[in-house]
PDB file of C-alpha atoms in Angstrom:
ATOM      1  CA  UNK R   1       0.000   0.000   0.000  1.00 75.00           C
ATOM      2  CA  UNK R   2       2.959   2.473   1.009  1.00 83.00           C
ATOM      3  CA  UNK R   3       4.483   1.477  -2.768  1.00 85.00           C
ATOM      4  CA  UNK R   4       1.242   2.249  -3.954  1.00 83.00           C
ATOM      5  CA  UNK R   5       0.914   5.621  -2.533  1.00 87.00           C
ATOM      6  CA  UNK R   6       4.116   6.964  -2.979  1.00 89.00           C
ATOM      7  CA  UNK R   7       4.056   6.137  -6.682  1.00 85.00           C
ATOM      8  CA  UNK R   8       0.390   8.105  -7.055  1.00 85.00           C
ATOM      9  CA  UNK R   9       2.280  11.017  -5.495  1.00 90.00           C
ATOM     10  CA  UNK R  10       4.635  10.686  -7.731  1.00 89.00           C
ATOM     11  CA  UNK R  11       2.604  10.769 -10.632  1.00 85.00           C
ATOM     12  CA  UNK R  12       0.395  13.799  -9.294  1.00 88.00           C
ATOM     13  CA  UNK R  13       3.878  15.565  -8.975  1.00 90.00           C
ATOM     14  CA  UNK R  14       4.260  14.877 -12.806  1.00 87.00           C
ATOM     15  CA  UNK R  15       0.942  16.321 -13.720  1.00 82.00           C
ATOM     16  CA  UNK R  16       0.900  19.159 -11.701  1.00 87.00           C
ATOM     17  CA  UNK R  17       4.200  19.597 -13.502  1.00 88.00           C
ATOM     18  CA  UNK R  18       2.748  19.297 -16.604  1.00 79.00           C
ATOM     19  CA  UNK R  19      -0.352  21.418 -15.884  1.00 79.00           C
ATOM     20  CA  UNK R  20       1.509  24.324 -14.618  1.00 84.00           C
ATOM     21  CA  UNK R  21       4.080  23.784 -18.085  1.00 80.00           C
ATOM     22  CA  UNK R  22       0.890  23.600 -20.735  1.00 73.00           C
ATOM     23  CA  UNK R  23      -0.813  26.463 -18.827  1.00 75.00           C
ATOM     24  CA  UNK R  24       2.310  28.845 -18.867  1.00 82.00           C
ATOM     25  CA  UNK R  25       3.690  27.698 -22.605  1.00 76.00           C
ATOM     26  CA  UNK R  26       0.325  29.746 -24.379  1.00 77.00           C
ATOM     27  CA  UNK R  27       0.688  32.860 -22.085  1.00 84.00           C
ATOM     28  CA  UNK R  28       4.599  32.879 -22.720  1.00 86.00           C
ATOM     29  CA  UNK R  29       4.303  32.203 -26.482  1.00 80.00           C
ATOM     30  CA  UNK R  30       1.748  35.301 -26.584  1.00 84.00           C
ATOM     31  CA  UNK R  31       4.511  37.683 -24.469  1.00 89.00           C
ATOM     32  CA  UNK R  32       7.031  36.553 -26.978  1.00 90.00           C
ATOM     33  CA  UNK R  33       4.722  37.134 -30.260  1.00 88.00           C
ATOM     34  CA  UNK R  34       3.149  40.092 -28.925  1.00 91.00           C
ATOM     35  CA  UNK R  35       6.616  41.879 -28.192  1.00 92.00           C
ATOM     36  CA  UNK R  36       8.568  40.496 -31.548  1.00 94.00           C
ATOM     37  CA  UNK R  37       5.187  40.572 -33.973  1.00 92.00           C
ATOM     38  CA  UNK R  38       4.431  44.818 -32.570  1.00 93.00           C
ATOM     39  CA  UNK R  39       7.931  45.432 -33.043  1.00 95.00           C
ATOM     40  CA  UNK R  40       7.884  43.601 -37.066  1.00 95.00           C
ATOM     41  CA  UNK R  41       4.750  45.583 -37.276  1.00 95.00           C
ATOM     42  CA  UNK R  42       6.152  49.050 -36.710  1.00 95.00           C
ATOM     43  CA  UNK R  43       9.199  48.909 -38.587  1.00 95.00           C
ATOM     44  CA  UNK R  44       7.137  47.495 -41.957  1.00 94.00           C
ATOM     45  CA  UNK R  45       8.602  43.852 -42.000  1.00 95.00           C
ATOM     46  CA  UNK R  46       5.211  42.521 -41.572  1.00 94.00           C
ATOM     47  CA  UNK R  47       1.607  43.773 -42.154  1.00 95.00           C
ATOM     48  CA  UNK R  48      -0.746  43.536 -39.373  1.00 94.00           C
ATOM     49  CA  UNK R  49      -3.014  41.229 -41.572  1.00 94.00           C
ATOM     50  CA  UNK R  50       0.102  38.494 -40.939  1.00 93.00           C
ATOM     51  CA  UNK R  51       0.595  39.349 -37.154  1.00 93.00           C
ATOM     52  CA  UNK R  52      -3.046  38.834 -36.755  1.00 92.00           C
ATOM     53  CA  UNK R  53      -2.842  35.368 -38.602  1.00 93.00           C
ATOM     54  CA  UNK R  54       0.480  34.279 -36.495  1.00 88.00           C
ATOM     55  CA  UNK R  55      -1.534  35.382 -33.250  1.00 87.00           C
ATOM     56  CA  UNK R  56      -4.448  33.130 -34.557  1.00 89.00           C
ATOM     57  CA  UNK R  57      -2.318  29.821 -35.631  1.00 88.00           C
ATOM     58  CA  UNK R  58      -0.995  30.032 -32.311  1.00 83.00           C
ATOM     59  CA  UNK R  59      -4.628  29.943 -30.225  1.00 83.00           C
ATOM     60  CA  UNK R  60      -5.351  26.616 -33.087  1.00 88.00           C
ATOM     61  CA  UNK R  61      -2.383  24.765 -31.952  1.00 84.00           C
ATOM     62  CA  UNK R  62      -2.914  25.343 -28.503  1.00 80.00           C
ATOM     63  CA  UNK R  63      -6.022  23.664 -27.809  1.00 79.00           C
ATOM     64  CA  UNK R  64      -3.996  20.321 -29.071  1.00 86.00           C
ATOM     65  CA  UNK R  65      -1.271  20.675 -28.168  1.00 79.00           C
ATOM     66  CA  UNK R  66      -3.109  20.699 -24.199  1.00 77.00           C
ATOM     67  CA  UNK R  67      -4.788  17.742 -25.308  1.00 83.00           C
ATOM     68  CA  UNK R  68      -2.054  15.843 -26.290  1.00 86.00           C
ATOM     69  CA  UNK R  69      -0.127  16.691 -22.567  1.00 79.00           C
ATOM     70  CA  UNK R  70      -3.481  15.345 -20.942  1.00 81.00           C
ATOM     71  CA  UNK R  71      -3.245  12.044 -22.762  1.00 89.00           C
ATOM     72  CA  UNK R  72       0.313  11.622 -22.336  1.00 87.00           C
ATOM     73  CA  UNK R  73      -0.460  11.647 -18.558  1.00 81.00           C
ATOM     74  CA  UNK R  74      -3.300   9.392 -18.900  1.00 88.00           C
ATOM     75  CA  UNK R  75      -1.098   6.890 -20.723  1.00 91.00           C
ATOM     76  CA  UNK R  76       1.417   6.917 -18.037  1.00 86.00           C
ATOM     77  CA  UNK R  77      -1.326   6.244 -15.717  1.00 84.00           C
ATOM     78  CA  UNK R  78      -2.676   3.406 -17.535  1.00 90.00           C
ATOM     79  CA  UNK R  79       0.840   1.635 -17.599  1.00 90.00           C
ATOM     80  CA  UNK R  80       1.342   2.160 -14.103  1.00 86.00           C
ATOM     81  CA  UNK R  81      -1.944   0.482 -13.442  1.00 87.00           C
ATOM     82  CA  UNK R  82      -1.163  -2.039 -15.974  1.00 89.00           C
ATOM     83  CA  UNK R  83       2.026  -2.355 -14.024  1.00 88.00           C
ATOM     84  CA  UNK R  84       0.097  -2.919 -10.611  1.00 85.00           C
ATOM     85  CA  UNK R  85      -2.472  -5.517 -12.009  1.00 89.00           C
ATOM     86  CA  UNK R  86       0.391  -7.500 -13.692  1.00 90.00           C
ATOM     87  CA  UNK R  87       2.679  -7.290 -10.033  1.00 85.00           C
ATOM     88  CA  UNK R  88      -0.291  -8.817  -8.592  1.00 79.00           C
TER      89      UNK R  88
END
């Protein structure tokens, strides 16, 4: 039981871990575009048109790209179950 609970603690270590990374990676990508993409904006290198559209790719590949962190977690959750059933 003690094995049993310190690996589940483990494992909610990992996904808080991964929560806190997917939650911070769209907020830091739109710091990043917002300061480089105003910046391209001003000085003519881009039109707005495109900064809009790069703003707007990003928000599609975010939804995703969460999804895809979510299952990874769930996978390594099912194997560690897997693991469990199999030890016993």
């Amino acid at each position: 039981a003690e094995r049993y609970r310190s690996a589940r603690v483990a494992v909610q270590k990992i996904v808080l871990l991964l929560f806190v990374i997917v939650g911070a990676s769209p907020i830091l990508s739109y710091a990043i575009l917002l300061g480089t993409g105003i910046s391209a904006v001003e000085e003519g290198r881009i039109t707005a048109g495109a900064f809009v559209a790069l703003l707007s790719y990003v928000l599609i590949l975010q939804g995703p790209l969460s999804g895809l962190g979510f299952i990874i977690g769930e996978v390594q959750r099912g194997l560690s179950s897997l693991q469990r059933v199999v030890d016993v």
